[in-house]
mmCIF file of C-alpha atoms in Angstrom:
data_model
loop_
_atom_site.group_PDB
_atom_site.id
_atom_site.type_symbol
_atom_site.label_atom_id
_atom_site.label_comp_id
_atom_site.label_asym_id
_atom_site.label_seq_id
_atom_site.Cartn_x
_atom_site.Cartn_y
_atom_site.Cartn_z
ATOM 1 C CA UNK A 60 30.537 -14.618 1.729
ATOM 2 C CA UNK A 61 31.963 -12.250 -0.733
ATOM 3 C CA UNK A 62 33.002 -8.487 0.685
ATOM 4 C CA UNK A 63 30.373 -7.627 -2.052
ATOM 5 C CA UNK A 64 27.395 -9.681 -0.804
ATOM 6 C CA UNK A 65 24.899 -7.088 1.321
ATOM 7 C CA UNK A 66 23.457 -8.050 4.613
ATOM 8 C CA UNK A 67 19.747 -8.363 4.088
ATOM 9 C CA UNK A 68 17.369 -9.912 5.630
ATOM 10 C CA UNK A 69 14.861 -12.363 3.318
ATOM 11 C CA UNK A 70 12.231 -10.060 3.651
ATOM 12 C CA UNK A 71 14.002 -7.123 2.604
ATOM 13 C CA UNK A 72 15.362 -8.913 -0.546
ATOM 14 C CA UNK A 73 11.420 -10.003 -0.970
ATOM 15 C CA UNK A 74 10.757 -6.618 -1.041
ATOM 16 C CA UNK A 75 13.376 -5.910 -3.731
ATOM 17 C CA UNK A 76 11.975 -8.384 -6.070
ATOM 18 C CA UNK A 77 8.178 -7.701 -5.369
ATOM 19 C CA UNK A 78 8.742 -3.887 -6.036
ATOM 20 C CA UNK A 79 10.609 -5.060 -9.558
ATOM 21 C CA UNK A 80 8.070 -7.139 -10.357
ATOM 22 C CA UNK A 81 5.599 -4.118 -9.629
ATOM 23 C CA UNK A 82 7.512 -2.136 -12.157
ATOM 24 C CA UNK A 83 7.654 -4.333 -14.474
ATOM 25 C CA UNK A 84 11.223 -4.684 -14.167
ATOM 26 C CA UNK A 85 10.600 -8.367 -14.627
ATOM 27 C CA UNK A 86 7.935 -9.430 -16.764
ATOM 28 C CA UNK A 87 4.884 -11.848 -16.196
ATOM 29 C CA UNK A 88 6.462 -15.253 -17.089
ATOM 30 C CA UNK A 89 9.671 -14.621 -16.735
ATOM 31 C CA UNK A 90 11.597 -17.655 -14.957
ATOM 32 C CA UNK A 91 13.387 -16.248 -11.475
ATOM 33 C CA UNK A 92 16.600 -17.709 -10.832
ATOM 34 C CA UNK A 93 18.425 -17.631 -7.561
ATOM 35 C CA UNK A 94 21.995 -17.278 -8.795
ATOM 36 C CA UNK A 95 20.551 -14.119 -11.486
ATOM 37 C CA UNK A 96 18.493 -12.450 -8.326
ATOM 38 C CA UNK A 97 21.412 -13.139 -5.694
ATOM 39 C CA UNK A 98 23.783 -10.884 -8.161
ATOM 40 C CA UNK A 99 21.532 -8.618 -8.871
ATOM 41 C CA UNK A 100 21.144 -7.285 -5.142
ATOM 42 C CA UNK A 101 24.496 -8.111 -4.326
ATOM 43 C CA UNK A 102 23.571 -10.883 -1.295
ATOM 44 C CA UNK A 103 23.599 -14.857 -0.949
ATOM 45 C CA UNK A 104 20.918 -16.966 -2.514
ATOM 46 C CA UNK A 105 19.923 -18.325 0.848
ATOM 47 C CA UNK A 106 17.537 -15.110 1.295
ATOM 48 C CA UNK A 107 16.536 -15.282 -1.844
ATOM 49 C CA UNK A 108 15.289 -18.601 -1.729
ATOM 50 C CA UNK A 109 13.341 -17.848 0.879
ATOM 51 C CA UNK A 110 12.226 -15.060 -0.249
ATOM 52 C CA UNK A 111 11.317 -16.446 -3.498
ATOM 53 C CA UNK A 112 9.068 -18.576 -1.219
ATOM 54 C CA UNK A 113 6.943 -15.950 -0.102
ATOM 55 C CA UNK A 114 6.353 -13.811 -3.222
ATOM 56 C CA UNK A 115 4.937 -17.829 -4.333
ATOM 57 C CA UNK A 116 2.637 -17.646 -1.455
ATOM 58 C CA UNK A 117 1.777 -14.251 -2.115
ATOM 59 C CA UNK A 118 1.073 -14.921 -5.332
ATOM 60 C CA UNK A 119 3.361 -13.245 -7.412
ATOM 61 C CA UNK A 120 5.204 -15.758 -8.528
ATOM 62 C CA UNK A 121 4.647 -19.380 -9.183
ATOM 63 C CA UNK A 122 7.096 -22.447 -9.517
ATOM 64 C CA UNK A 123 6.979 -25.750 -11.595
ATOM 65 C CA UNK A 124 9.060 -28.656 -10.464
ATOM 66 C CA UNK A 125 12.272 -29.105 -12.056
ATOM 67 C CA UNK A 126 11.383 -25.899 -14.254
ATOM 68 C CA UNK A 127 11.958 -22.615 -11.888
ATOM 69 C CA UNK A 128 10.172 -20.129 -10.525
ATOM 70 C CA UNK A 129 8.496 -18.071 -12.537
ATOM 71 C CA UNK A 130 6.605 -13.929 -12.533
ATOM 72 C CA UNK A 131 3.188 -14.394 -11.976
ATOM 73 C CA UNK A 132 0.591 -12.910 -14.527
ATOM 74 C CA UNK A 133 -2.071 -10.888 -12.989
ATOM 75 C CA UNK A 134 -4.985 -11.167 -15.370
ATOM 76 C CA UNK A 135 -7.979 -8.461 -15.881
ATOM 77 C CA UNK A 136 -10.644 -11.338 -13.529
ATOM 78 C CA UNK A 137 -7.790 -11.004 -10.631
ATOM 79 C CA UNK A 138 -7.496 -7.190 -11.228
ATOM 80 C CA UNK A 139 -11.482 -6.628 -11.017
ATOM 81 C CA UNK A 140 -11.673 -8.804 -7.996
ATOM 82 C CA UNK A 141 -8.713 -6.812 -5.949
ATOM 83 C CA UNK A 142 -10.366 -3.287 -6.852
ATOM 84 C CA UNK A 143 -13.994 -4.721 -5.837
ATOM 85 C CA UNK A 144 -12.519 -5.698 -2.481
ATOM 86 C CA UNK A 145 -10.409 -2.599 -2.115
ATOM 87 C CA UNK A 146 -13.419 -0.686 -2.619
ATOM 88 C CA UNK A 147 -14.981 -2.350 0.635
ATOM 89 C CA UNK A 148 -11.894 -2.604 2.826
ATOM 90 C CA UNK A 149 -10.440 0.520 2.715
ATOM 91 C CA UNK A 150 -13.392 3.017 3.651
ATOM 92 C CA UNK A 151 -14.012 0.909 6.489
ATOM 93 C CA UNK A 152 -10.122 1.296 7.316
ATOM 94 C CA UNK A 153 -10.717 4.809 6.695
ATOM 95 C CA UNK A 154 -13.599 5.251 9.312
ATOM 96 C CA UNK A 155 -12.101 3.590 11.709
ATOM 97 C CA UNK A 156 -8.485 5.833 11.177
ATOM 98 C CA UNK A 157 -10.393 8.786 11.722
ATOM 99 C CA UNK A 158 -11.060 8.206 15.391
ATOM 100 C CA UNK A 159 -8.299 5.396 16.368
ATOM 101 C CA UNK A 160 -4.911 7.345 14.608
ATOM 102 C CA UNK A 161 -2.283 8.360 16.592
ATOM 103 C CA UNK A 162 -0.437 12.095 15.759
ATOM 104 C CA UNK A 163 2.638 10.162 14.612
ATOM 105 C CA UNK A 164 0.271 8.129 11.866
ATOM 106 C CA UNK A 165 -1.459 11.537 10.483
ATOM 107 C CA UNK A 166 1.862 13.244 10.646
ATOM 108 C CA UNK A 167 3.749 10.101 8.499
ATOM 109 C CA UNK A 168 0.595 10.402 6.089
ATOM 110 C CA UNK A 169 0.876 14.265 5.694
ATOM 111 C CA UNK A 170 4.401 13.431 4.597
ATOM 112 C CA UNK A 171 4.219 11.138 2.822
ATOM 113 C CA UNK A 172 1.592 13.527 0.587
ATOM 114 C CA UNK A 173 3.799 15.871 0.939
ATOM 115 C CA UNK A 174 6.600 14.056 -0.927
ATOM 116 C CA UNK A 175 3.698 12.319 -3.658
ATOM 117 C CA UNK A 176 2.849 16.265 -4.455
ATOM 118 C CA UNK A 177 6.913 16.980 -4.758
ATOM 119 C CA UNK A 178 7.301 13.887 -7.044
ATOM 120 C CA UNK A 179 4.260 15.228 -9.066
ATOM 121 C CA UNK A 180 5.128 18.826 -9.709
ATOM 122 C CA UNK A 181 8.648 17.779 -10.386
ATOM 123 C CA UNK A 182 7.685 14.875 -13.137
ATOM 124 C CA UNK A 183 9.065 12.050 -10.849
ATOM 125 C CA UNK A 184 6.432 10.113 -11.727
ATOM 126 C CA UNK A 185 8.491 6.917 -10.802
ATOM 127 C CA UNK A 186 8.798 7.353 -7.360
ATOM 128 C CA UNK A 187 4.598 7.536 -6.708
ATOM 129 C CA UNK A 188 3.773 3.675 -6.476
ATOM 130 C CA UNK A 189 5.989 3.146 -3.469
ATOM 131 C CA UNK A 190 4.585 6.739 -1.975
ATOM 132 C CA UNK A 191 1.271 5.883 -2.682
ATOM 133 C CA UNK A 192 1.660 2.128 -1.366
ATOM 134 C CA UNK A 193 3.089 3.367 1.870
ATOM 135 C CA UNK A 194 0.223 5.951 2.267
ATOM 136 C CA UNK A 195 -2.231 3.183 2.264
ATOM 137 C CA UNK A 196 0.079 1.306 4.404
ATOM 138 C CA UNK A 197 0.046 3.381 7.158
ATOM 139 C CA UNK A 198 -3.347 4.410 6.653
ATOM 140 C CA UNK A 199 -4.276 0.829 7.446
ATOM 141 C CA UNK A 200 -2.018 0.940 10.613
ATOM 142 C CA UNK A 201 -4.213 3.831 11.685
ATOM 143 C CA UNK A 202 -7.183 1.984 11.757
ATOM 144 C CA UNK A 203 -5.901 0.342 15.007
ATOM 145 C CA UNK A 204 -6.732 -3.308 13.256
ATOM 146 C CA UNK A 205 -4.038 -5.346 13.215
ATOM 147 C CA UNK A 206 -5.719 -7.951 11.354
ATOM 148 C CA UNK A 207 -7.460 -5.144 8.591
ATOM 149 C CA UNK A 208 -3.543 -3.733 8.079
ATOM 150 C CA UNK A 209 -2.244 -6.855 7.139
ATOM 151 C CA UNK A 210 -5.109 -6.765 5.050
ATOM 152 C CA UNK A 211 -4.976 -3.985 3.257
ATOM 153 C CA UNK A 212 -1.012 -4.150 3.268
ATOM 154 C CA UNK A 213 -0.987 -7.054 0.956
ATOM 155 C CA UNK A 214 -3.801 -5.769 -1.044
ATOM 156 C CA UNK A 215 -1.957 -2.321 -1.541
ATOM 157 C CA UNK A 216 1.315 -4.387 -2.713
ATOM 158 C CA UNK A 217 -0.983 -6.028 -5.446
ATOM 159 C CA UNK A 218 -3.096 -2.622 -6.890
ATOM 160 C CA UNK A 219 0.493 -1.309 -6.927
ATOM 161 C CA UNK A 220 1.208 -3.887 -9.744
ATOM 162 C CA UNK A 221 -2.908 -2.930 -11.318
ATOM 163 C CA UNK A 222 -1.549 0.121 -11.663
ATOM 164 C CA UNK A 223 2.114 -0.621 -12.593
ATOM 165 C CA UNK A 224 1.309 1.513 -15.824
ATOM 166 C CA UNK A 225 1.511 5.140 -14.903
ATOM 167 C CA UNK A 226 -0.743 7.441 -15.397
ATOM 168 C CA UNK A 227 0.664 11.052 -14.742
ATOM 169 C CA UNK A 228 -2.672 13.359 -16.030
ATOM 170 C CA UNK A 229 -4.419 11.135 -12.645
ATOM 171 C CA UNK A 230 -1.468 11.317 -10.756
ATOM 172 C CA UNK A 231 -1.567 15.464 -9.659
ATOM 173 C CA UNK A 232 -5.698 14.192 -8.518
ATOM 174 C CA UNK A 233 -4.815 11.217 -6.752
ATOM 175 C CA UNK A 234 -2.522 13.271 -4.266
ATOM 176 C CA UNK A 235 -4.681 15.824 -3.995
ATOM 177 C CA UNK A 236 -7.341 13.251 -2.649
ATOM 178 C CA UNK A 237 -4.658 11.709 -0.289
ATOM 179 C CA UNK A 238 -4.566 15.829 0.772
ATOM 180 C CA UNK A 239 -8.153 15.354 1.233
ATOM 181 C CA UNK A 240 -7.784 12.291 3.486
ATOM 182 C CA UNK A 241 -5.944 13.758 6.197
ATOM 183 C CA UNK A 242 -7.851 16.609 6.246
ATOM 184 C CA UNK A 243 -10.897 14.111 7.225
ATOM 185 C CA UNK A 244 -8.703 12.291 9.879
ATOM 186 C CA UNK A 245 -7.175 15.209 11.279
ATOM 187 C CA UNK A 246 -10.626 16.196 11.883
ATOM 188 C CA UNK A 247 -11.610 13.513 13.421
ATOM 189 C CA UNK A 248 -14.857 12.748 10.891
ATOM 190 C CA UNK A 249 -15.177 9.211 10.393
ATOM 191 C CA UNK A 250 -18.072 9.555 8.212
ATOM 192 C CA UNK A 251 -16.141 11.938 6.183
ATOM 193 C CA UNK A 252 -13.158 10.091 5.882
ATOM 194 C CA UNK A 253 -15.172 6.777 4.878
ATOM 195 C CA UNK A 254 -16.848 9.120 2.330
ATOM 196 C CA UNK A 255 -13.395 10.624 0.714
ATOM 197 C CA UNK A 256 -11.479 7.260 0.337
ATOM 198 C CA UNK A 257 -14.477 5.731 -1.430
ATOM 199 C CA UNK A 258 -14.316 8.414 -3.542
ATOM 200 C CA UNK A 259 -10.403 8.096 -4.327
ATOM 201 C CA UNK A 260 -10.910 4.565 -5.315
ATOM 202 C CA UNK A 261 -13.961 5.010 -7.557
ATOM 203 C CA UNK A 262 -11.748 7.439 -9.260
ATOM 204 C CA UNK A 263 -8.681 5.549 -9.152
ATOM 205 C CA UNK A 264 -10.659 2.342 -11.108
ATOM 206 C CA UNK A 265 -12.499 4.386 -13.356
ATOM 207 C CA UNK A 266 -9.340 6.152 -14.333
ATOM 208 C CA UNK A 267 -7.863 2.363 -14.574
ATOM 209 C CA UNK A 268 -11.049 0.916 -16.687
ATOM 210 C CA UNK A 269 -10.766 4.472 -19.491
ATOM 211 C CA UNK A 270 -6.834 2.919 -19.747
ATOM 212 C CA UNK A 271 -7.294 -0.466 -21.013
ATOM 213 C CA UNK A 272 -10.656 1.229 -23.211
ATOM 214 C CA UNK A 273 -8.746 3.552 -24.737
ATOM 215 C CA UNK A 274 -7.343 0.761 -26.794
ATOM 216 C CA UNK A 275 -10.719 -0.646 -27.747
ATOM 217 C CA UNK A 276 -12.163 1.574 -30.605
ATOM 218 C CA UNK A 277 -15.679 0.098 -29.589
ATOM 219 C CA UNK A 278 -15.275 1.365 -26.023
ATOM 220 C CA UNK A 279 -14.735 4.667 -27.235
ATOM 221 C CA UNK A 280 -18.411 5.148 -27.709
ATOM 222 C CA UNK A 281 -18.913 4.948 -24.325
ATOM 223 C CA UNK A 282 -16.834 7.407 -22.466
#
């Protein structure tokens, strides 16, 4: 091992590669190679490997014998199905929040809306999709299910990459919202809170739909 190579652990370095691939940083069919990913974070391809492995099973990669592993493409069916079943997971998770979250939770989800509003008003527009996937993170924790975070932790990692394209005039609403969340879980409302985050995602996929429509001068008829 090279005084270069960094000590991480396989699921840190599958984090690395499943936020690039979230940003677009590598693009849907692009071939993965361990020796280009290895020097690209600076560690040994033995965690890579594995952690190749795992963004496979996740599905955001796929691999062809004797060809590589290649970047997934996630097409408009599998984006519609993951905001349909966000749409019914999350409220629940919301619900249940309100009355099961410890202080620490609310207090990590009032900063972390904290810092999306910072990022916001100072243009850093960049740093939202990991501050908005961690809200919704720990917002699953809260619910007190292990089985509905793991849930809604994987299904937060993949609307990240629906909504790899930014869109900054949503952005300032969306955190606002999140604002608007922990109000309803401070307070203890369940009803409320299952209200407000079914309200955040109806916004967040119409605002998604009006994106790919405002390509389509036939859709335009129909805003």
């Amino acid at each position: 091992m090279s005084s270069t190579t960094r000590r991480m652990t396989p699921q840190q370095v599958c984090r690395a590669i499943r936020d690039d691939i979230i940003r677009g940083v590598f693009a849907p069919g692009q071939r993965l190679t361990e020796d280009t990913l290895a020097e690209r974070y600076g560690v040994s391809r033995v965690p890579v490997r594995e952690a190749l492995r795992t963004l496979e099973a996740e599905g955001f990669a796929w691999s062809r014998p004797y060809a590589g592993t290649f970047v997934a493409e996630l097409t408009e069916a599998d984006a519609a199905d993951l905001l349909e079943i966000r749409a019914l997971l999350e409220p629940l998770c919301a619900g249940r929040a309100a009355v099961r979250r410890t202080p620490e939770q609310l207090g990590r989800l009032k900063e972390l809306t904290a810092l999306g509003q910072d990022a916001v008003r100072d243009g850093r527009f960049d740093e939202l999709t990991r501050l908005n996937s961690r809200f919704h993170e720990v917002l699953a924790e809260a619910s007190g299910s292990t089985l509905l975070s793991q849930l809604i932790t994987q299904l937060s990692w993949k609307i990240a990459w629906v909504y790899a394209v930014d869109l900054p005039r949503r952005a300032e609403d969306s955190w606002q919202e999140h604002e608007e969340i922990c109000a309803a879980l401070d307070a203890g409302d369940p009803e409320r809170a299952t209200q407000v985050v079914a309200a955040h995602i109806a916004h967040a996929t119409s605002a998604y739909r009006r994106r790919d429509r405002a390509a389509d001068p036939a859709a335009q008829q129909d805003r």
